[in-house]
mmCIF file of C-alpha atoms in Angstrom:
data_model
loop_
_atom_site.group_PDB
_atom_site.id
_atom_site.type_symbol
_atom_site.label_atom_id
_atom_site.label_comp_id
_atom_site.label_asym_id
_atom_site.label_seq_id
_atom_site.Cartn_x
_atom_site.Cartn_y
_atom_site.Cartn_z
ATOM 1 C CA UNK A 1 53.798 -18.392 -27.137
ATOM 2 C CA UNK A 2 55.194 -20.653 -24.427
ATOM 3 C CA UNK A 3 57.102 -18.007 -22.726
ATOM 4 C CA UNK A 4 54.298 -15.780 -22.600
ATOM 5 C CA UNK A 5 51.071 -17.570 -20.715
ATOM 6 C CA UNK A 6 48.071 -15.833 -21.952
ATOM 7 C CA UNK A 7 45.619 -14.728 -24.123
ATOM 8 C CA UNK A 8 47.022 -13.779 -28.105
ATOM 9 C CA UNK A 9 44.682 -11.747 -29.764
ATOM 10 C CA UNK A 10 45.016 -10.192 -33.354
ATOM 11 C CA UNK A 11 43.380 -8.500 -35.103
ATOM 12 C CA UNK A 12 43.752 -6.083 -39.097
ATOM 13 C CA UNK A 13 44.304 -2.453 -38.867
ATOM 14 C CA UNK A 14 43.204 -0.180 -41.479
ATOM 15 C CA UNK A 15 45.573 2.436 -43.191
ATOM 16 C CA UNK A 16 43.777 3.956 -44.268
ATOM 17 C CA UNK A 17 43.531 6.567 -41.639
ATOM 18 C CA UNK A 18 45.539 9.122 -39.767
ATOM 19 C CA UNK A 19 43.464 6.975 -35.954
ATOM 20 C CA UNK A 20 45.063 4.095 -37.170
ATOM 21 C CA UNK A 21 48.634 6.010 -38.310
ATOM 22 C CA UNK A 22 48.912 7.553 -34.599
ATOM 23 C CA UNK A 23 48.222 4.263 -32.554
ATOM 24 C CA UNK A 24 50.878 2.489 -34.487
ATOM 25 C CA UNK A 25 53.464 5.734 -34.020
ATOM 26 C CA UNK A 26 52.198 5.542 -29.873
ATOM 27 C CA UNK A 27 52.621 1.403 -30.028
ATOM 28 C CA UNK A 28 56.571 2.381 -31.842
ATOM 29 C CA UNK A 29 56.773 5.463 -29.676
ATOM 30 C CA UNK A 30 56.510 2.984 -26.150
ATOM 31 C CA UNK A 31 59.013 0.754 -26.844
ATOM 32 C CA UNK A 32 61.052 2.146 -27.774
ATOM 33 C CA UNK A 33 61.867 4.227 -24.738
ATOM 34 C CA UNK A 34 63.420 0.753 -23.583
ATOM 35 C CA UNK A 35 66.525 0.716 -23.048
ATOM 36 C CA UNK A 36 66.858 -2.948 -24.713
ATOM 37 C CA UNK A 37 65.261 -1.573 -27.530
ATOM 38 C CA UNK A 38 68.232 -2.310 -30.220
ATOM 39 C CA UNK A 39 69.872 0.390 -32.821
ATOM 40 C CA UNK A 40 71.309 -0.878 -35.579
ATOM 41 C CA UNK A 41 71.950 2.088 -37.317
ATOM 42 C CA UNK A 42 72.164 5.049 -34.959
ATOM 43 C CA UNK A 43 70.686 7.704 -37.701
ATOM 44 C CA UNK A 44 68.223 5.557 -38.942
ATOM 45 C CA UNK A 45 64.631 6.938 -37.459
ATOM 46 C CA UNK A 46 62.275 4.832 -37.127
ATOM 47 C CA UNK A 47 58.219 6.467 -36.708
ATOM 48 C CA UNK A 48 59.863 8.869 -39.875
ATOM 49 C CA UNK A 49 60.241 5.760 -41.828
ATOM 50 C CA UNK A 50 57.102 4.788 -40.580
ATOM 51 C CA UNK A 51 55.224 8.035 -41.466
ATOM 52 C CA UNK A 52 56.400 8.290 -44.703
ATOM 53 C CA UNK A 53 55.412 5.126 -45.685
ATOM 54 C CA UNK A 54 52.132 6.417 -44.115
ATOM 55 C CA UNK A 55 51.905 9.415 -46.946
ATOM 56 C CA UNK A 56 52.496 6.755 -50.162
ATOM 57 C CA UNK A 57 50.161 3.609 -48.713
ATOM 58 C CA UNK A 58 47.558 4.542 -51.085
ATOM 59 C CA UNK A 59 50.103 3.237 -54.249
ATOM 60 C CA UNK A 60 51.043 0.665 -52.055
ATOM 61 C CA UNK A 61 48.102 -0.869 -49.677
ATOM 62 C CA UNK A 62 49.416 -3.143 -47.269
ATOM 63 C CA UNK A 63 47.736 -5.366 -45.219
ATOM 64 C CA UNK A 64 48.370 -4.327 -40.635
ATOM 65 C CA UNK A 65 47.692 -6.573 -37.793
ATOM 66 C CA UNK A 66 48.239 -6.009 -34.241
ATOM 67 C CA UNK A 67 49.108 -8.677 -32.029
ATOM 68 C CA UNK A 68 48.341 -7.806 -28.606
ATOM 69 C CA UNK A 69 49.357 -10.325 -25.195
ATOM 70 C CA UNK A 70 46.743 -10.139 -22.138
ATOM 71 C CA UNK A 71 44.908 -6.937 -24.067
ATOM 72 C CA UNK A 72 48.391 -5.239 -24.369
ATOM 73 C CA UNK A 73 49.759 -4.389 -27.943
ATOM 74 C CA UNK A 74 53.060 -6.250 -28.289
ATOM 75 C CA UNK A 75 53.899 -5.787 -31.439
ATOM 76 C CA UNK A 76 52.390 -5.032 -35.874
ATOM 77 C CA UNK A 77 53.184 -6.414 -38.885
ATOM 78 C CA UNK A 78 52.576 -4.010 -42.372
ATOM 79 C CA UNK A 79 52.347 -6.232 -45.533
ATOM 80 C CA UNK A 80 51.177 -6.040 -48.698
ATOM 81 C CA UNK A 81 51.351 -8.580 -51.758
ATOM 82 C CA UNK A 82 53.917 -6.869 -54.950
ATOM 83 C CA UNK A 83 52.016 -7.232 -59.188
ATOM 84 C CA UNK A 84 54.531 -10.795 -58.755
ATOM 85 C CA UNK A 85 52.252 -13.562 -57.735
ATOM 86 C CA UNK A 86 53.388 -15.688 -54.945
ATOM 87 C CA UNK A 87 55.142 -12.622 -53.420
ATOM 88 C CA UNK A 88 54.573 -10.660 -50.303
ATOM 89 C CA UNK A 89 56.976 -7.248 -48.809
ATOM 90 C CA UNK A 90 57.764 -6.765 -44.725
ATOM 91 C CA UNK A 91 56.687 -3.134 -45.208
ATOM 92 C CA UNK A 92 57.429 -2.749 -41.109
ATOM 93 C CA UNK A 93 57.715 -5.419 -38.144
ATOM 94 C CA UNK A 94 57.865 -3.845 -35.433
ATOM 95 C CA UNK A 95 57.739 -5.413 -31.413
ATOM 96 C CA UNK A 96 58.292 -5.014 -27.643
ATOM 97 C CA UNK A 97 61.165 -5.644 -26.704
ATOM 98 C CA UNK A 98 58.496 -6.845 -23.585
ATOM 99 C CA UNK A 99 57.602 -9.846 -25.379
ATOM 100 C CA UNK A 100 60.471 -12.469 -25.859
ATOM 101 C CA UNK A 101 60.663 -14.205 -28.610
ATOM 102 C CA UNK A 102 57.607 -11.288 -29.915
ATOM 103 C CA UNK A 103 59.195 -11.660 -33.674
ATOM 104 C CA UNK A 104 59.366 -15.252 -33.728
ATOM 105 C CA UNK A 105 55.570 -14.954 -32.939
ATOM 106 C CA UNK A 106 54.578 -12.120 -35.384
ATOM 107 C CA UNK A 107 56.887 -14.185 -37.916
ATOM 108 C CA UNK A 108 55.447 -17.101 -37.877
ATOM 109 C CA UNK A 109 51.818 -15.798 -37.602
ATOM 110 C CA UNK A 110 52.151 -14.271 -40.498
ATOM 111 C CA UNK A 111 54.422 -16.317 -42.761
ATOM 112 C CA UNK A 112 51.525 -19.469 -42.069
ATOM 113 C CA UNK A 113 48.635 -16.995 -43.285
ATOM 114 C CA UNK A 114 50.424 -15.544 -45.867
ATOM 115 C CA UNK A 115 51.656 -18.774 -47.240
ATOM 116 C CA UNK A 116 48.024 -19.937 -47.626
ATOM 117 C CA UNK A 117 47.383 -17.693 -49.739
ATOM 118 C CA UNK A 118 50.255 -19.097 -51.956
ATOM 119 C CA UNK A 119 52.661 -17.158 -51.026
ATOM 120 C CA UNK A 120 55.808 -18.876 -51.979
ATOM 121 C CA UNK A 121 58.287 -15.983 -50.970
ATOM 122 C CA UNK A 122 58.604 -13.012 -49.097
ATOM 123 C CA UNK A 123 60.939 -9.658 -48.662
ATOM 124 C CA UNK A 124 61.553 -8.770 -44.669
ATOM 125 C CA UNK A 125 64.401 -7.207 -43.512
ATOM 126 C CA UNK A 126 65.488 -4.870 -45.564
ATOM 127 C CA UNK A 127 69.594 -5.026 -45.280
ATOM 128 C CA UNK A 128 69.270 -1.088 -46.380
ATOM 129 C CA UNK A 129 73.124 -1.634 -47.472
ATOM 130 C CA UNK A 130 73.310 -1.914 -43.027
ATOM 131 C CA UNK A 131 75.833 -4.668 -43.176
ATOM 132 C CA UNK A 132 74.368 -6.078 -39.252
ATOM 133 C CA UNK A 133 71.165 -6.084 -40.516
ATOM 134 C CA UNK A 134 73.221 -7.874 -43.896
ATOM 135 C CA UNK A 135 74.189 -10.163 -41.884
ATOM 136 C CA UNK A 136 71.658 -11.951 -40.145
ATOM 137 C CA UNK A 137 69.875 -12.050 -42.859
ATOM 138 C CA UNK A 138 72.072 -14.200 -44.847
ATOM 139 C CA UNK A 139 71.453 -16.493 -40.403
ATOM 140 C CA UNK A 140 68.320 -16.353 -41.626
ATOM 141 C CA UNK A 141 68.768 -18.814 -44.845
ATOM 142 C CA UNK A 142 67.008 -17.339 -47.425
ATOM 143 C CA UNK A 143 67.247 -19.114 -51.471
ATOM 144 C CA UNK A 144 68.076 -14.940 -52.873
ATOM 145 C CA UNK A 145 68.383 -11.206 -52.527
ATOM 146 C CA UNK A 146 66.437 -8.785 -54.350
ATOM 147 C CA UNK A 147 68.005 -6.657 -56.009
ATOM 148 C CA UNK A 148 68.248 -2.325 -54.691
ATOM 149 C CA UNK A 149 67.275 0.208 -56.514
ATOM 150 C CA UNK A 150 66.787 4.010 -55.069
ATOM 151 C CA UNK A 151 64.521 6.473 -56.355
ATOM 152 C CA UNK A 152 65.107 9.703 -57.042
ATOM 153 C CA UNK A 153 64.898 13.113 -58.031
ATOM 154 C CA UNK A 154 67.281 13.741 -61.459
#
């Protein structure tokens, strides 16, 4: 926050409606136009992944937080609590490159809120088998890796 003096506001949005879906997709599209929006996998379509999540969010209810600096959105997080006690999963965390340390701020805030709720283990930055993401995840001081499962029709 020191690099971005200003007022940070955090809002919780319902993921049940199309209005929120359209809003998040519009913000993501704006951020992806920035040349600094690095893609770890050029074949990965972030809006497609988000739209896919919206189709199944009733089966996997989550909480969405939108982060704004002086009224301008700079990021959002979507997290859910699986049945395992003390766990949380970051389904999505997206941030504009125009907000230096924006990712760090969002992680810090959300992890602090989850800790207040008794969460002690968090799965975030699913590496999807992409080596660059796996390397980054190793650098974060993780306690362990969860098994990865792919589900498909027979």
